[in-house]
mmCIF file of C-alpha atoms in Angstrom:
data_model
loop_
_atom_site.group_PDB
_atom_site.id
_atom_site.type_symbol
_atom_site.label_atom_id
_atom_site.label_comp_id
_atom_site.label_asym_id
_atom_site.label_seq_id
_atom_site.Cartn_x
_atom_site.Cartn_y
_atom_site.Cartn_z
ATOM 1 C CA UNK A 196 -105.266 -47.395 108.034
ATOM 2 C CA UNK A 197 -103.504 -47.388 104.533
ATOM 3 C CA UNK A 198 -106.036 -45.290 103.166
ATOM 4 C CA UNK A 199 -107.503 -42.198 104.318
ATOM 5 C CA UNK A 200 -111.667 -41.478 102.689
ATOM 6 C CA UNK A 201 -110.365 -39.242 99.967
ATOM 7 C CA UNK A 202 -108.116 -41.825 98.501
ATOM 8 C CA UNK A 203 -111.078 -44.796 98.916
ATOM 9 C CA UNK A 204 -113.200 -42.021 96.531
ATOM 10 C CA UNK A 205 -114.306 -43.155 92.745
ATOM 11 C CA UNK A 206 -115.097 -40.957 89.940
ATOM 12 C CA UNK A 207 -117.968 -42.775 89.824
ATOM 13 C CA UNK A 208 -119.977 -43.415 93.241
ATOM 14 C CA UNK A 209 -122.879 -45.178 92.325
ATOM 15 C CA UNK A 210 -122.770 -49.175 93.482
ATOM 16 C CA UNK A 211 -120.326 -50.806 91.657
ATOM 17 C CA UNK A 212 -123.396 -53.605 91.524
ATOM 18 C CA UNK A 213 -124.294 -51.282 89.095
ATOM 19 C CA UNK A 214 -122.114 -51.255 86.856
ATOM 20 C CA UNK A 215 -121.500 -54.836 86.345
ATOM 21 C CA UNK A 216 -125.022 -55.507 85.955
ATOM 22 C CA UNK A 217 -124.104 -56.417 82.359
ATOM 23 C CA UNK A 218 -122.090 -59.105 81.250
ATOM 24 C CA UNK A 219 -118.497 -58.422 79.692
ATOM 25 C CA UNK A 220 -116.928 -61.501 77.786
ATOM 26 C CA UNK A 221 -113.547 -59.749 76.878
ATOM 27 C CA UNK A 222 -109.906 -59.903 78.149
ATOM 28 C CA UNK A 223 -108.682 -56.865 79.356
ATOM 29 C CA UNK A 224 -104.842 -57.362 78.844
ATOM 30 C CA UNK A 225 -103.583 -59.081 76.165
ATOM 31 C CA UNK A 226 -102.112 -62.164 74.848
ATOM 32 C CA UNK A 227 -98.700 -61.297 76.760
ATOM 33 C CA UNK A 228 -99.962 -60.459 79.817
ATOM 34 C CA UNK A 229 -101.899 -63.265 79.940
ATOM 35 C CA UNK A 230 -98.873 -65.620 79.401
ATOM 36 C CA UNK A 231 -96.641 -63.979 81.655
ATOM 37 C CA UNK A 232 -99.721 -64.388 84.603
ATOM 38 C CA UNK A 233 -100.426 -68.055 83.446
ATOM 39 C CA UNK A 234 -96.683 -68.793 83.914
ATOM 40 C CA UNK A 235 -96.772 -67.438 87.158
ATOM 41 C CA UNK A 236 -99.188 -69.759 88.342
ATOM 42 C CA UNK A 237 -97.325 -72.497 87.147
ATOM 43 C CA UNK A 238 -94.756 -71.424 89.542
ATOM 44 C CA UNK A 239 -96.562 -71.431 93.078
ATOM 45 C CA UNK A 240 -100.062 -73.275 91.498
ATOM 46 C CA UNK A 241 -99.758 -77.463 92.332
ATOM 47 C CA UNK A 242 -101.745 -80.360 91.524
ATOM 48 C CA UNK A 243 -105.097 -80.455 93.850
ATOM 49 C CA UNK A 244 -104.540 -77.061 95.600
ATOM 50 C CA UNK A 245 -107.382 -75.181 96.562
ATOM 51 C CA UNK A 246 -107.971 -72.258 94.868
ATOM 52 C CA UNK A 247 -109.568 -68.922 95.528
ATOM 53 C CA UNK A 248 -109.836 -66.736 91.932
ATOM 54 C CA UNK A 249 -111.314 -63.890 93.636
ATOM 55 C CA UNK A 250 -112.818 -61.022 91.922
ATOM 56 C CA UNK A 251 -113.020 -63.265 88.482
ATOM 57 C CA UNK A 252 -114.636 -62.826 85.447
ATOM 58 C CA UNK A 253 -115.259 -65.950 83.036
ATOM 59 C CA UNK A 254 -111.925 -66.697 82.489
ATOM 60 C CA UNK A 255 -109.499 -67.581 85.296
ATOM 61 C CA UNK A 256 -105.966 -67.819 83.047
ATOM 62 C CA UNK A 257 -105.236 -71.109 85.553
ATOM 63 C CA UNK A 258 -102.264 -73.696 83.631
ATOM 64 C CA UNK A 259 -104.448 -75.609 81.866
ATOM 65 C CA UNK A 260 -102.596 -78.851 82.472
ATOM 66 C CA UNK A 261 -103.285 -78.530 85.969
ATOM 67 C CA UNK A 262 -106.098 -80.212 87.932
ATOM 68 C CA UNK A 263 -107.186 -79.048 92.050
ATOM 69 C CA UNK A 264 -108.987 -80.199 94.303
ATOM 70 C CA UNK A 265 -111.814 -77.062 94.310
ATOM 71 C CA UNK A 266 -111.222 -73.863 92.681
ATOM 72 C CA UNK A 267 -113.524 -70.996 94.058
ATOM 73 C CA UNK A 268 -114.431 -67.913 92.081
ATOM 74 C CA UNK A 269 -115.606 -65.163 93.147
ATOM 75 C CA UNK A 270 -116.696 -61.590 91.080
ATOM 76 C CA UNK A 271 -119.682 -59.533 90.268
ATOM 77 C CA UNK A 272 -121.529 -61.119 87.907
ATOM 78 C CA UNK A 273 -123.169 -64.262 87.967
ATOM 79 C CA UNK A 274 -122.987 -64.834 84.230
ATOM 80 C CA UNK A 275 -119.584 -64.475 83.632
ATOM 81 C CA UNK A 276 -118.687 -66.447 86.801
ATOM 82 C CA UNK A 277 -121.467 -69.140 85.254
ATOM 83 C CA UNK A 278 -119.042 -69.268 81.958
ATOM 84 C CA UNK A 279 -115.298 -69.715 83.775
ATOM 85 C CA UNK A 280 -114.988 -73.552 82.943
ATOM 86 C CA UNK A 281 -112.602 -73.523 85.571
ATOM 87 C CA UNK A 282 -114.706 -72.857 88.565
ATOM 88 C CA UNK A 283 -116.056 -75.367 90.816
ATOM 89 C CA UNK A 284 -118.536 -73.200 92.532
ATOM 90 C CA UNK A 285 -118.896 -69.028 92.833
ATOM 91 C CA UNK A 286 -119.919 -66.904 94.974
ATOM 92 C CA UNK A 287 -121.003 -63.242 94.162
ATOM 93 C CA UNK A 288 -120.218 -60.380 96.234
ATOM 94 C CA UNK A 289 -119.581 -56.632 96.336
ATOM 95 C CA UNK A 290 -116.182 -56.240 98.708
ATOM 96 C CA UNK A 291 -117.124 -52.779 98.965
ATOM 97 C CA UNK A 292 -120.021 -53.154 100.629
ATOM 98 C CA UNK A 293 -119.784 -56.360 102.321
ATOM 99 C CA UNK A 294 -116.302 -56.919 103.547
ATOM 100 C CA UNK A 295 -116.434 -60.179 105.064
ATOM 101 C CA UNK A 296 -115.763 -63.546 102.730
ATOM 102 C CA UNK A 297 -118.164 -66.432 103.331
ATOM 103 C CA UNK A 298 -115.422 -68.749 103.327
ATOM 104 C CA UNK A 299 -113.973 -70.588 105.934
ATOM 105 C CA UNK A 300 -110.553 -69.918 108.072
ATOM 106 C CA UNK A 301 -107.715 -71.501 106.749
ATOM 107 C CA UNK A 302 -109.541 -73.610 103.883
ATOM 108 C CA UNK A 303 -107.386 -72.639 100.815
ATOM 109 C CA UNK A 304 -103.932 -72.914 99.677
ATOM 110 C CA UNK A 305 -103.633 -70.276 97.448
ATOM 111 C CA UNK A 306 -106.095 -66.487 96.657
ATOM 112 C CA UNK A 307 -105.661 -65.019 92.980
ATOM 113 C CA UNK A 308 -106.491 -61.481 92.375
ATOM 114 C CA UNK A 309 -106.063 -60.224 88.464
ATOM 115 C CA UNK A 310 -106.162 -56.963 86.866
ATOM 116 C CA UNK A 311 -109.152 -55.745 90.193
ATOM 117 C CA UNK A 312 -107.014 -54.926 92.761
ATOM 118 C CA UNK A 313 -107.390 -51.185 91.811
ATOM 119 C CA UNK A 314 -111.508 -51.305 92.474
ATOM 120 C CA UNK A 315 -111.310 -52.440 95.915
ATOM 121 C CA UNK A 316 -112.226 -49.025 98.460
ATOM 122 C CA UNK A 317 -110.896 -51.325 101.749
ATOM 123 C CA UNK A 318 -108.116 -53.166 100.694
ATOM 124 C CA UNK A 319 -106.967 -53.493 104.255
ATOM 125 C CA UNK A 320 -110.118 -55.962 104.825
ATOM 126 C CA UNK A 321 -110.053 -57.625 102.121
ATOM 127 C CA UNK A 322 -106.345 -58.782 102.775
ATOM 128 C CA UNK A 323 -107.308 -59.283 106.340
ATOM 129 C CA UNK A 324 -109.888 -61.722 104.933
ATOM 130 C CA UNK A 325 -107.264 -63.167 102.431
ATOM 131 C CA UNK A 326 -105.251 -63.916 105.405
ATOM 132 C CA UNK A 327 -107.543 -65.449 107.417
ATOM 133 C CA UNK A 328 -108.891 -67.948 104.650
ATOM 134 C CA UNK A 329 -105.256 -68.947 103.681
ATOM 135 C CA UNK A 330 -103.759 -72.052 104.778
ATOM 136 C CA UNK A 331 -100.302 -71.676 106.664
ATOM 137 C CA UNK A 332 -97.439 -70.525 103.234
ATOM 138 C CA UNK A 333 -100.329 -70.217 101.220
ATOM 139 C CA UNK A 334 -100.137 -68.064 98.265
ATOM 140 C CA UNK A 335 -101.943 -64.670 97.241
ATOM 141 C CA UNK A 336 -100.908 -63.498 93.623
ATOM 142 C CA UNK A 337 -101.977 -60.051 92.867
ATOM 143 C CA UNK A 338 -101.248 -59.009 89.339
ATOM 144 C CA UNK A 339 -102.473 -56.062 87.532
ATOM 145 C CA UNK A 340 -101.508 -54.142 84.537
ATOM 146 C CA UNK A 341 -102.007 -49.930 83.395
ATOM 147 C CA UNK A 342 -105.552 -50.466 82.378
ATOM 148 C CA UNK A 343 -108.496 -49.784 84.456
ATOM 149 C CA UNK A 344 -112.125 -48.759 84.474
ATOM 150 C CA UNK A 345 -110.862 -45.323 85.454
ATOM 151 C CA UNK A 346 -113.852 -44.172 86.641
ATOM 152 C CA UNK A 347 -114.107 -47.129 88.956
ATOM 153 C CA UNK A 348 -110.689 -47.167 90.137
ATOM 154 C CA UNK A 349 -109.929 -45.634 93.830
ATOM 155 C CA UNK A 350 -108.330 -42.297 93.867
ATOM 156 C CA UNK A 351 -105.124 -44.074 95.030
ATOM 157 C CA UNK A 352 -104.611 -45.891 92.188
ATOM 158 C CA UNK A 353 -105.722 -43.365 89.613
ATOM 159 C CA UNK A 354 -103.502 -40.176 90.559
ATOM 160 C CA UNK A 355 -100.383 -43.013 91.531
ATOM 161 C CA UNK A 356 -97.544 -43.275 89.116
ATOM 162 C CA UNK A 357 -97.218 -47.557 87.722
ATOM 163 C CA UNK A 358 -94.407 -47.571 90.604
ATOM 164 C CA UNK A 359 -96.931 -46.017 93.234
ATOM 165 C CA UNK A 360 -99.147 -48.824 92.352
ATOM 166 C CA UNK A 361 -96.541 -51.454 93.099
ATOM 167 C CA UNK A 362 -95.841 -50.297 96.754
ATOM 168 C CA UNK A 363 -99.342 -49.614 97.083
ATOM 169 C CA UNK A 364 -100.304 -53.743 96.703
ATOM 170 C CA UNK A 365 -97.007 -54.881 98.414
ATOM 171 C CA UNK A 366 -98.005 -52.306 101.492
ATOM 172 C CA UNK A 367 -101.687 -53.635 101.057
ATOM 173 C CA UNK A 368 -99.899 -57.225 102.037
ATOM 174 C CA UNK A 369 -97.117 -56.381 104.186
ATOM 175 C CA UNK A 370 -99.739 -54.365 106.750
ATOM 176 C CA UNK A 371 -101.216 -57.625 107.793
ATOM 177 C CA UNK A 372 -99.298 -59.178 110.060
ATOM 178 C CA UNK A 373 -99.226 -62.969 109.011
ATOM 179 C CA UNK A 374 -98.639 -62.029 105.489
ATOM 180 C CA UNK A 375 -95.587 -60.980 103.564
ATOM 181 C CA UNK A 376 -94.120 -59.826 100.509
ATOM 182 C CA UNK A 377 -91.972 -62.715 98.850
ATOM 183 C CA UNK A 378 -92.129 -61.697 95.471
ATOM 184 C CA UNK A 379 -92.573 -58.725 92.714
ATOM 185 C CA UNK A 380 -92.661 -59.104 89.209
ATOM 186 C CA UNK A 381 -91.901 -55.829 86.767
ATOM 187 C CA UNK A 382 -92.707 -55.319 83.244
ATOM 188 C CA UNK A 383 -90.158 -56.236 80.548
ATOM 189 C CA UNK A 384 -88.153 -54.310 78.408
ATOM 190 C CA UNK A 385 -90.618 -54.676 75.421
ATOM 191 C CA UNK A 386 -93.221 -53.332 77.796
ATOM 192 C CA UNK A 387 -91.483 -49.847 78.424
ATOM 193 C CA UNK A 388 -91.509 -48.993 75.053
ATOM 194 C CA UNK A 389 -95.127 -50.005 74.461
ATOM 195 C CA UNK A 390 -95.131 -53.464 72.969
ATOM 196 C CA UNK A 391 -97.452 -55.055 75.457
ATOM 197 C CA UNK A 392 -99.161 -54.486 78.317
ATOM 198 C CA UNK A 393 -97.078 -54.152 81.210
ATOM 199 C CA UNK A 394 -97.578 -56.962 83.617
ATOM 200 C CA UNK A 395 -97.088 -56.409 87.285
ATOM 201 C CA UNK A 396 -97.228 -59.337 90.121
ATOM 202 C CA UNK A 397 -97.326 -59.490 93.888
ATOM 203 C CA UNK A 398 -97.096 -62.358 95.731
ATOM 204 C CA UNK A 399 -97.863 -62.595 99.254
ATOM 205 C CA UNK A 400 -97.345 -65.754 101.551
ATOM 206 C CA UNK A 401 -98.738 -66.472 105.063
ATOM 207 C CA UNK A 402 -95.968 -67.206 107.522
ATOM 208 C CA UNK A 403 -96.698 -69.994 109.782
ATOM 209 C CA UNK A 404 -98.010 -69.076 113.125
#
């Protein structure tokens, strides 16, 4: 296991169900962030993919210029999910309680995870899952930034320096053994002194049997 029970621990235990009870319509990066993941997409995202925007919100950040063939989102609340213009259906689900994705082996060509990776207490299911629903060199495109509901956050990622974090997600995708690291993305310049929010990436792609 990655993860031993003290580093799965949140400052705050109660469901997580709980806390997302309510609605949030905000952006929790900003505008540069936002570009930088958006461009990324554009990069590994094609025409009629599908998609998999997995622990989503009401906005997806998906080039809007592209069209796919389903795009899938899953999060925590039904009303933000019901305001993502970008979703073709959604599905909600607490990974922390229920580990296993009601999605089908091998259905989708590419799994986005934004600024959430740091909530989840058994990463190494989730990815397992990942793997499993990804079509052979499909994509997974974790990106995250230094913010956080710290008091939902796992012990992992709130005592881990930004660089900690990075291993953390590219061990999270390396452990499983059809997926692999192909890509990291580090914050700018302008980001080290405190411009912007510093944007991190890791992509993941599953190697052909």
């Amino acid at each position: 296991m990655i993860l031993n029970p003290y580093q799965r621990t949140k400052l705050d235990s109660r469901s997580d169900a709980l806390f997302y009870a309510a609605p949030r319509f905000v952006t929790h990066v900003d505008d540069f962030f936002l570009a930088r993941l958006t461009n990324l997409y554009r990069e590994y995202l094609q025409p009629q993919m599908r998609v998999l925007d997995l622990m989503s919100s009401w906005v997806s950040h998906l080039p809007p210029e592209l069209s796919f063939a389903e795009v899938v989102g899953h999060g925590m609340n039904a009303a933000e999910l019901a305001r993502n213009p970008r979703l073709d259906r959604y599905f909600v689900q607490n990974l922390n309680e229920a580990l296993a994705l009601p999605l089908e082996e091998a259905s989708f060509d590419a799994v986005l995870m934004a600024v959430s990776v740091q909530y989840l207490q058994y990463p190494e299911a989730t990815f397992t899952e990942i793997a499993r629903i990804l079509k052979p060199q499909g994509v997974v495109i974790v990106s995250f930034s230094n913010r956080m509901f710290f008091e939902k956050a796992i012990q992992a990622w709130r005592e881990g320096t930004e660089g900690d974090r990075v291993q953390l997600v590219q061990t999270y995708i390396n452990s499983i053994p059809s997926l692999k690291v192909i890509e990291t993305h580090l914050p700018r310049r302008w980001s080290w002194l405190g411009f912007t929010d510093p944007f991190y990436a890791v992509v993941g792609q599953k190697q052909s049997a």
